[in-house]
Structures are given as C-alpha cells and as structure tokens.
Amino acid sequence: MNPSQASAQAEQICRLAPVIPVLVVHDPAHAAPLARALVAGGLPALEVTLRTPAALEVIAEMATVEGGTVGAGTLLTPADVSAAVKAGARFGVSPGSTAKLLDAAEEAELPMLPGAATSTEAMALLERGYTVQKFFPAEANGGAPALKAIGAPLPQIRFCPTGGVSLKNAPDYLGLSNTLCVGGSWVAPQDKVEAGDWDGITELAREAAALAR
Ligand code: 3PG
C-alpha cells in the first residue's frame, strides 16, 4: 500500500465519527464489552494502544465486535506493525514517524495515521505522500490555534489531533478546516472500564459522537 492509499483509507476511518477513542486496556475480558459500548454510542473507530501486555489480545477480541473498526496505537517499530496486523488491526497510529516504521506499515498494507508535531515533521510526511496525519501532542503543542496556524501554509494536510483533547476543547479542533476528527481517551475512563460501567461509557460515546464537525 502506498502512502496516498494509506492516507485515503485513514481519511475514511477518521470520517466515521468525530472522535476516535484512545484505549489503554489492561484486561482482555474488558475488550469486547468496551468495544460494544463505544460502537453502541456511535464511535466505531477504536484505537487500542500497545501499552499494556494485553493489548494484542484486546485488539483480537475487539476485531470480532460487529460495527467496529479496530486499530493499533503507539506503533513504534516494524515488530509492532506485524504484531498489530496479526492481531487484526485495520489501521495503525503512531506518536511520530520513522522511515523504518512507515516502510513496515506500507509493506504490511496497514493504513497509517502517523504523528507530527511541527511543520517540518508534517512536511516530511507530506513529501512521502501522507496527507492525513495525527497532530500530537495536540494541547501541549499549542492546541487548536497551533493546528490552525499549521493549516495556513499546509492546507493539503488533514489531521486527527490527539493528546489532551476533551469534550470541552474538541469543538475548537473540529471547527478547523484541516481537522477530520480528534482522538481522546476521555470516552473510556479507567474507573468506568474497571467497574464495567458499559452504559456509562456508551453515554460518554454518545456525547462525543454528537460533536459537530
Ligand atoms: C495518548 O497518548 O494516550 C493519546 O494521545 C491520548 O491522549 P489523552 O489521554 O490526552 O486523550
């Protein structure tokens, strides 16, 4: 898969809903009910971060949930890419990008949402063909005003800002012409996941899915 095909697919995934939940799941038993709760609330694209020992099992479980599109986040190495694909991930997300990582994702046919924090990083990805990127860490980088400013000279790049995004500040990003969707962990708080409060998570997902773009 070449980078422009990867970005076209990443754009379709970003257009599924205003928010991509960023999930850190410790217990594989939580995977299916959590995915079902988020999908029921209107958030079908799910990013499972490879930050827990259970993450690959969680991806495999979530991939069986009807209506969901499950991806793997925190991809750092080619080995992460192959493990994610093997587990059933349909897209990949990374906090930044390296040539080795992008080579591996292209080779494995995994649509990538690679991270950029500066104009230079965004331009390097654009030069390679990635027109859809993750703006990370969004709030710490200056938030929506910074992303708007990057969009002035680089309007051909569309972003999924992630990192410090909340229900409250999401509209600031979603109102920008260069933002397709946002990523955030607020829709699946650890306490609700641990307590098995799936209805509470569906409610948070509903609120997020209703955000205007
Ligand atoms: C992360 O790195 O965990 C993501 O960027 C999500 O960040 P958040 O917890 O601030 O939504």
Short mmCIF file of N, CA, C and O in Angstrom, two decimals, residues 12-104:
data_model
loop_
_atom_site.label_atom_id
_atom_site.label_comp_id
_atom_site.label_asym_id
_atom_site.label_seq_id
_atom_site.Cartn_x
_atom_site.Cartn_y
_atom_site.Cartn_z
N GLN A 12 -10.97 7.84 5.48
CA GLN A 12 -12.29 7.19 5.62
C GLN A 12 -12.55 6.82 7.08
O GLN A 12 -13.65 6.99 7.60
N ILE A 13 -11.51 6.31 7.74
CA ILE A 13 -11.66 5.90 9.14
C ILE A 13 -11.92 7.14 10.01
O ILE A 13 -12.79 7.14 10.88
N CYS A 14 -11.18 8.21 9.74
CA CYS A 14 -11.37 9.45 10.51
C CYS A 14 -12.75 10.04 10.29
O CYS A 14 -13.26 10.77 11.14
N ARG A 15 -13.36 9.76 9.15
CA ARG A 15 -14.68 10.34 8.87
C ARG A 15 -15.82 9.52 9.47
O ARG A 15 -16.98 9.92 9.39
N LEU A 16 -15.50 8.38 10.08
CA LEU A 16 -16.57 7.54 10.65
C LEU A 16 -17.27 8.24 11.81
O LEU A 16 -18.46 8.03 12.02
N ALA A 17 -16.53 9.04 12.58
CA ALA A 17 -17.12 9.71 13.75
C ALA A 17 -16.20 10.88 14.14
O ALA A 17 -15.03 10.90 13.75
N PRO A 18 -16.72 11.82 14.92
CA PRO A 18 -15.87 12.97 15.30
C PRO A 18 -14.72 12.59 16.24
O PRO A 18 -13.76 13.35 16.35
N VAL A 19 -14.85 11.45 16.92
CA VAL A 19 -13.85 11.09 17.93
C VAL A 19 -13.39 9.63 17.73
O VAL A 19 -14.22 8.73 17.55
N ILE A 20 -12.08 9.44 17.79
CA ILE A 20 -11.51 8.08 17.87
C ILE A 20 -11.10 7.86 19.32
O ILE A 20 -10.19 8.54 19.82
N PRO A 21 -11.76 6.94 20.02
CA PRO A 21 -11.35 6.66 21.39
C PRO A 21 -9.93 6.08 21.42
O PRO A 21 -9.60 5.21 20.62
N VAL A 22 -9.12 6.60 22.32
CA VAL A 22 -7.76 6.08 22.53
C VAL A 22 -7.82 5.21 23.78
O VAL A 22 -8.10 5.71 24.87
N LEU A 23 -7.58 3.91 23.60
CA LEU A 23 -7.87 2.95 24.66
C LEU A 23 -6.61 2.31 25.22
O LEU A 23 -5.76 1.82 24.48
N VAL A 24 -6.52 2.33 26.54
CA VAL A 24 -5.44 1.63 27.24
C VAL A 24 -6.15 0.55 28.06
O VAL A 24 -6.78 0.85 29.08
N VAL A 25 -6.10 -0.70 27.58
CA VAL A 25 -6.89 -1.76 28.21
C VAL A 25 -5.95 -2.79 28.83
O VAL A 25 -5.06 -3.31 28.17
N HIS A 26 -6.18 -3.07 30.11
CA HIS A 26 -5.30 -4.00 30.84
C HIS A 26 -5.83 -5.42 30.86
O HIS A 26 -5.07 -6.37 30.98
N ASP A 27 -7.17 -5.56 30.79
CA ASP A 27 -7.78 -6.87 30.96
C ASP A 27 -8.51 -7.27 29.68
O ASP A 27 -9.48 -6.61 29.28
N PRO A 28 -8.08 -8.35 29.03
CA PRO A 28 -8.73 -8.76 27.78
C PRO A 28 -10.24 -9.00 27.95
O PRO A 28 -11.00 -8.87 27.00
N ALA A 29 -10.66 -9.32 29.17
CA ALA A 29 -12.09 -9.55 29.40
C ALA A 29 -12.90 -8.26 29.21
O ALA A 29 -14.11 -8.31 28.99
N HIS A 30 -12.23 -7.11 29.30
CA HIS A 30 -12.94 -5.85 29.10
C HIS A 30 -13.09 -5.48 27.62
O HIS A 30 -13.85 -4.58 27.27
N ALA A 31 -12.32 -6.18 26.76
CA ALA A 31 -12.21 -5.72 25.37
C ALA A 31 -13.56 -5.70 24.64
O ALA A 31 -13.97 -4.65 24.13
N ALA A 32 -14.22 -6.84 24.59
CA ALA A 32 -15.45 -6.91 23.79
C ALA A 32 -16.55 -6.00 24.36
O ALA A 32 -17.14 -5.22 23.60
N PRO A 33 -16.82 -6.04 25.69
CA PRO A 33 -17.88 -5.15 26.18
C PRO A 33 -17.54 -3.67 26.00
O PRO A 33 -18.42 -2.85 25.71
N LEU A 34 -16.27 -3.33 26.12
CA LEU A 34 -15.87 -1.93 25.92
C LEU A 34 -16.10 -1.52 24.46
O LEU A 34 -16.66 -0.45 24.18
N ALA A 35 -15.67 -2.37 23.54
CA ALA A 35 -15.87 -2.05 22.12
C ALA A 35 -17.35 -1.94 21.80
O ALA A 35 -17.78 -1.00 21.12
N ARG A 36 -18.15 -2.88 22.34
CA ARG A 36 -19.59 -2.83 22.06
C ARG A 36 -20.20 -1.54 22.61
O ARG A 36 -21.05 -0.92 21.97
N ALA A 37 -19.76 -1.13 23.80
CA ALA A 37 -20.30 0.09 24.42
C ALA A 37 -19.98 1.33 23.58
O ALA A 37 -20.82 2.21 23.40
N LEU A 38 -18.77 1.40 23.06
CA LEU A 38 -18.37 2.56 22.27
C LEU A 38 -19.07 2.57 20.91
O LEU A 38 -19.55 3.62 20.46
N VAL A 39 -19.16 1.41 20.29
CA VAL A 39 -19.84 1.32 18.99
C VAL A 39 -21.32 1.67 19.17
O VAL A 39 -21.89 2.42 18.37
N ALA A 40 -21.91 1.18 20.26
CA ALA A 40 -23.34 1.47 20.52
C ALA A 40 -23.56 2.97 20.69
O ALA A 40 -24.61 3.50 20.33
N GLY A 41 -22.58 3.66 21.23
CA GLY A 41 -22.70 5.10 21.42
C GLY A 41 -22.38 5.91 20.17
O GLY A 41 -22.45 7.14 20.19
N GLY A 42 -21.97 5.23 19.11
CA GLY A 42 -21.73 5.95 17.85
C GLY A 42 -20.27 6.20 17.52
O GLY A 42 -19.96 7.02 16.66
N LEU A 43 -19.37 5.50 18.21
CA LEU A 43 -17.94 5.65 17.91
C LEU A 43 -17.38 4.31 17.40
O LEU A 43 -16.92 3.48 18.19
N PRO A 44 -17.38 4.09 16.09
CA PRO A 44 -16.95 2.79 15.56
C PRO A 44 -15.44 2.61 15.42
O PRO A 44 -14.96 1.48 15.45
N ALA A 45 -14.70 3.70 15.24
CA ALA A 45 -13.25 3.56 15.06
C ALA A 45 -12.58 3.59 16.42
O ALA A 45 -12.77 4.53 17.20
N LEU A 46 -11.82 2.56 16.73
CA LEU A 46 -11.25 2.41 18.08
C LEU A 46 -9.74 2.21 17.97
O LEU A 46 -9.27 1.38 17.19
N GLU A 47 -9.00 2.98 18.74
CA GLU A 47 -7.54 2.83 18.75
C GLU A 47 -7.10 2.18 20.06
O GLU A 47 -7.25 2.75 21.13
N VAL A 48 -6.56 0.98 19.95
CA VAL A 48 -6.05 0.28 21.14
C VAL A 48 -4.54 0.51 21.20
O VAL A 48 -3.80 0.09 20.30
N THR A 49 -4.08 1.16 22.26
CA THR A 49 -2.65 1.46 22.34
C THR A 49 -1.88 0.21 22.75
O THR A 49 -2.33 -0.57 23.59
N LEU A 50 -0.71 0.04 22.14
CA LEU A 50 0.13 -1.11 22.50
C LEU A 50 0.95 -0.76 23.74
O LEU A 50 2.17 -0.70 23.70
N ARG A 51 0.27 -0.47 24.81
CA ARG A 51 0.96 -0.04 26.03
C ARG A 51 0.69 -0.94 27.20
O ARG A 51 1.08 -0.65 28.32
N THR A 52 -0.03 -2.01 26.96
CA THR A 52 -0.27 -2.97 28.03
C THR A 52 0.06 -4.36 27.49
O THR A 52 -0.04 -4.59 26.28
N PRO A 53 0.42 -5.28 28.36
CA PRO A 53 0.72 -6.64 27.89
C PRO A 53 -0.48 -7.27 27.19
O PRO A 53 -0.32 -8.16 26.37
N ALA A 54 -1.68 -6.80 27.53
CA ALA A 54 -2.89 -7.42 26.98
C ALA A 54 -3.29 -6.84 25.63
O ALA A 54 -4.20 -7.36 24.97
N ALA A 55 -2.61 -5.79 25.16
CA ALA A 55 -3.11 -5.00 24.02
C ALA A 55 -3.40 -5.83 22.77
O ALA A 55 -4.44 -5.65 22.13
N LEU A 56 -2.52 -6.77 22.43
CA LEU A 56 -2.74 -7.52 21.19
C LEU A 56 -3.96 -8.44 21.30
O LEU A 56 -4.75 -8.57 20.37
N GLU A 57 -4.10 -9.03 22.49
CA GLU A 57 -5.28 -9.86 22.73
C GLU A 57 -6.55 -9.00 22.69
O GLU A 57 -7.60 -9.43 22.19
N VAL A 58 -6.44 -7.79 23.21
CA VAL A 58 -7.57 -6.86 23.22
C VAL A 58 -7.97 -6.52 21.79
O VAL A 58 -9.16 -6.51 21.43
N ILE A 59 -6.99 -6.26 20.94
CA ILE A 59 -7.28 -5.96 19.54
C ILE A 59 -8.00 -7.14 18.89
O ILE A 59 -9.01 -6.97 18.21
N ALA A 60 -7.48 -8.34 19.14
CA ALA A 60 -8.09 -9.53 18.54
C ALA A 60 -9.54 -9.70 18.99
O ALA A 60 -10.42 -10.01 18.18
N GLU A 61 -9.80 -9.45 20.26
CA GLU A 61 -11.18 -9.54 20.78
C GLU A 61 -12.07 -8.47 20.15
O GLU A 61 -13.19 -8.74 19.73
N MET A 62 -11.55 -7.25 20.14
CA MET A 62 -12.37 -6.13 19.64
C MET A 62 -12.65 -6.28 18.15
O MET A 62 -13.68 -5.81 17.66
N ALA A 63 -11.73 -6.91 17.44
CA ALA A 63 -11.90 -7.08 15.99
C ALA A 63 -13.11 -7.94 15.66
O ALA A 63 -13.61 -7.91 14.54
N THR A 64 -13.61 -8.69 16.65
CA THR A 64 -14.77 -9.55 16.40
C THR A 64 -16.09 -8.79 16.66
O THR A 64 -17.17 -9.33 16.40
N VAL A 65 -16.00 -7.58 17.18
CA VAL A 65 -17.22 -6.85 17.53
C VAL A 65 -17.82 -6.19 16.29
O VAL A 65 -17.15 -5.44 15.58
N GLU A 66 -19.07 -6.50 16.05
CA GLU A 66 -19.74 -6.02 14.85
C GLU A 66 -19.83 -4.49 14.84
O GLU A 66 -20.17 -3.88 15.87
N GLY A 67 -19.53 -3.91 13.71
CA GLY A 67 -19.67 -2.46 13.57
C GLY A 67 -18.43 -1.69 13.97
O GLY A 67 -18.36 -0.48 13.78
N GLY A 68 -17.44 -2.38 14.54
CA GLY A 68 -16.23 -1.68 14.97
C GLY A 68 -15.13 -1.72 13.91
O GLY A 68 -15.09 -2.64 13.09
N THR A 69 -14.27 -0.72 13.92
CA THR A 69 -13.06 -0.71 13.09
C THR A 69 -11.91 -0.50 14.05
O THR A 69 -11.74 0.60 14.59
N VAL A 70 -11.18 -1.56 14.31
CA VAL A 70 -10.19 -1.52 15.39
C VAL A 70 -8.79 -1.32 14.84
O VAL A 70 -8.36 -2.02 13.92
N GLY A 71 -8.09 -0.35 15.42
CA GLY A 71 -6.72 -0.08 15.03
C GLY A 71 -5.79 -0.21 16.22
O GLY A 71 -6.23 -0.36 17.37
N ALA A 72 -4.50 -0.16 15.92
CA ALA A 72 -3.49 -0.25 16.97
C ALA A 72 -2.75 1.08 17.07
O ALA A 72 -2.34 1.64 16.05
N GLY A 73 -2.62 1.55 18.30
CA GLY A 73 -1.90 2.81 18.52
C GLY A 73 -0.56 2.58 19.19
O GLY A 73 -0.24 1.45 19.59
N THR A 74 0.20 3.64 19.30
CA THR A 74 1.55 3.58 19.87
C THR A 74 2.42 2.58 19.11
O THR A 74 3.21 1.85 19.71
N LEU A 75 2.28 2.54 17.79
CA LEU A 75 3.16 1.70 16.98
C LEU A 75 4.51 2.41 16.89
O LEU A 75 4.59 3.54 16.42
N LEU A 76 5.55 1.73 17.33
CA LEU A 76 6.88 2.36 17.35
C LEU A 76 7.89 1.67 16.44
O LEU A 76 8.85 2.29 16.00
N THR A 77 7.68 0.38 16.20
CA THR A 77 8.69 -0.40 15.47
C THR A 77 8.03 -1.28 14.40
O THR A 77 6.82 -1.54 14.49
N PRO A 78 8.82 -1.78 13.45
CA PRO A 78 8.28 -2.75 12.49
C PRO A 78 7.68 -3.97 13.18
O PRO A 78 6.66 -4.51 12.72
N ALA A 79 8.25 -4.39 14.29
CA ALA A 79 7.69 -5.55 15.01
C ALA A 79 6.30 -5.22 15.54
O ALA A 79 5.41 -6.07 15.52
N ASP A 80 6.10 -3.99 15.99
CA ASP A 80 4.76 -3.58 16.44
C ASP A 80 3.76 -3.68 15.28
O ASP A 80 2.62 -4.11 15.46
N VAL A 81 4.20 -3.25 14.10
CA VAL A 81 3.31 -3.28 12.93
C VAL A 81 2.90 -4.71 12.63
O VAL A 81 1.71 -5.01 12.48
N SER A 82 3.87 -5.63 12.59
CA SER A 82 3.47 -7.01 12.25
C SER A 82 2.60 -7.61 13.33
O SER A 82 1.63 -8.32 13.02
N ALA A 83 2.90 -7.33 14.60
CA ALA A 83 2.07 -7.88 15.67
C ALA A 83 0.65 -7.33 15.59
O ALA A 83 -0.33 -8.06 15.77
N ALA A 84 0.52 -6.04 15.28
CA ALA A 84 -0.80 -5.42 15.20
C ALA A 84 -1.61 -6.01 14.06
O ALA A 84 -2.80 -6.32 14.22
N VAL A 85 -0.97 -6.18 12.92
CA VAL A 85 -1.67 -6.75 11.76
C VAL A 85 -2.11 -8.17 12.06
O VAL A 85 -3.25 -8.57 11.79
N LYS A 86 -1.22 -8.93 12.67
CA LYS A 86 -1.53 -10.32 13.02
C LYS A 86 -2.73 -10.39 13.98
O LYS A 86 -3.56 -11.30 13.91
N ALA A 87 -2.81 -9.41 14.88
CA ALA A 87 -3.91 -9.40 15.85
C ALA A 87 -5.23 -8.97 15.22
O ALA A 87 -6.29 -9.14 15.82
N GLY A 88 -5.16 -8.38 14.02
CA GLY A 88 -6.40 -7.99 13.35
C GLY A 88 -6.62 -6.49 13.25
O GLY A 88 -7.73 -6.06 12.90
N ALA A 89 -5.60 -5.70 13.55
CA ALA A 89 -5.76 -4.23 13.46
C ALA A 89 -5.98 -3.83 12.01
O ALA A 89 -5.33 -4.36 11.10
N ARG A 90 -6.89 -2.89 11.80
CA ARG A 90 -7.20 -2.44 10.43
C ARG A 90 -6.60 -1.08 10.13
O ARG A 90 -6.66 -0.60 9.01
N PHE A 91 -6.04 -0.44 11.14
CA PHE A 91 -5.27 0.78 10.91
C PHE A 91 -4.25 0.93 12.02
O PHE A 91 -4.34 0.23 13.05
N GLY A 92 -3.27 1.78 11.79
CA GLY A 92 -2.22 1.98 12.79
C GLY A 92 -2.05 3.46 13.09
O GLY A 92 -2.29 4.32 12.23
N VAL A 93 -1.65 3.75 14.31
CA VAL A 93 -1.42 5.13 14.74
C VAL A 93 -0.08 5.17 15.45
O VAL A 93 0.27 4.24 16.19
N SER A 94 0.68 6.24 15.20
CA SER A 94 1.97 6.36 15.89
C SER A 94 2.13 7.80 16.40
O SER A 94 1.59 8.73 15.80
N PRO A 95 2.85 7.97 17.50
CA PRO A 95 3.01 9.32 18.04
C PRO A 95 3.88 10.20 17.14
O PRO A 95 3.75 11.43 17.13
N GLY A 96 4.76 9.58 16.39
CA GLY A 96 5.62 10.29 15.44
C GLY A 96 5.81 9.40 14.24
O GLY A 96 4.95 8.58 13.95
N SER A 97 6.94 9.53 13.56
CA SER A 97 7.16 8.59 12.46
C SER A 97 8.66 8.40 12.24
O SER A 97 9.45 9.30 12.50
N THR A 98 8.99 7.21 11.78
CA THR A 98 10.37 6.95 11.33
C THR A 98 10.25 6.24 9.99
O THR A 98 9.21 5.64 9.68
N ALA A 99 11.31 6.31 9.21
CA ALA A 99 11.28 5.66 7.89
C ALA A 99 11.04 4.16 8.05
O ALA A 99 10.27 3.56 7.30
N LYS A 100 11.67 3.56 9.05
CA LYS A 100 11.52 2.10 9.24
C LYS A 100 10.06 1.74 9.54
O LYS A 100 9.55 0.73 9.06
N LEU A 101 9.45 2.56 10.38
CA LEU A 101 8.06 2.28 10.75
C LEU A 101 7.15 2.40 9.53
O LEU A 101 6.29 1.54 9.29
N LEU A 102 7.33 3.47 8.76
CA LEU A 102 6.47 3.69 7.60
C LEU A 102 6.72 2.61 6.54
O LEU A 102 5.77 2.11 5.92
N ASP A 103 7.98 2.23 6.34
CA ASP A 103 8.29 1.14 5.40
C ASP A 103 7.51 -0.11 5.79
O ASP A 103 6.90 -0.78 4.95
N ALA A 104 7.54 -0.43 7.08
CA ALA A 104 6.89 -1.66 7.56
C ALA A 104 5.38 -1.59 7.36
O ALA A 104 4.76 -2.57 6.93
#
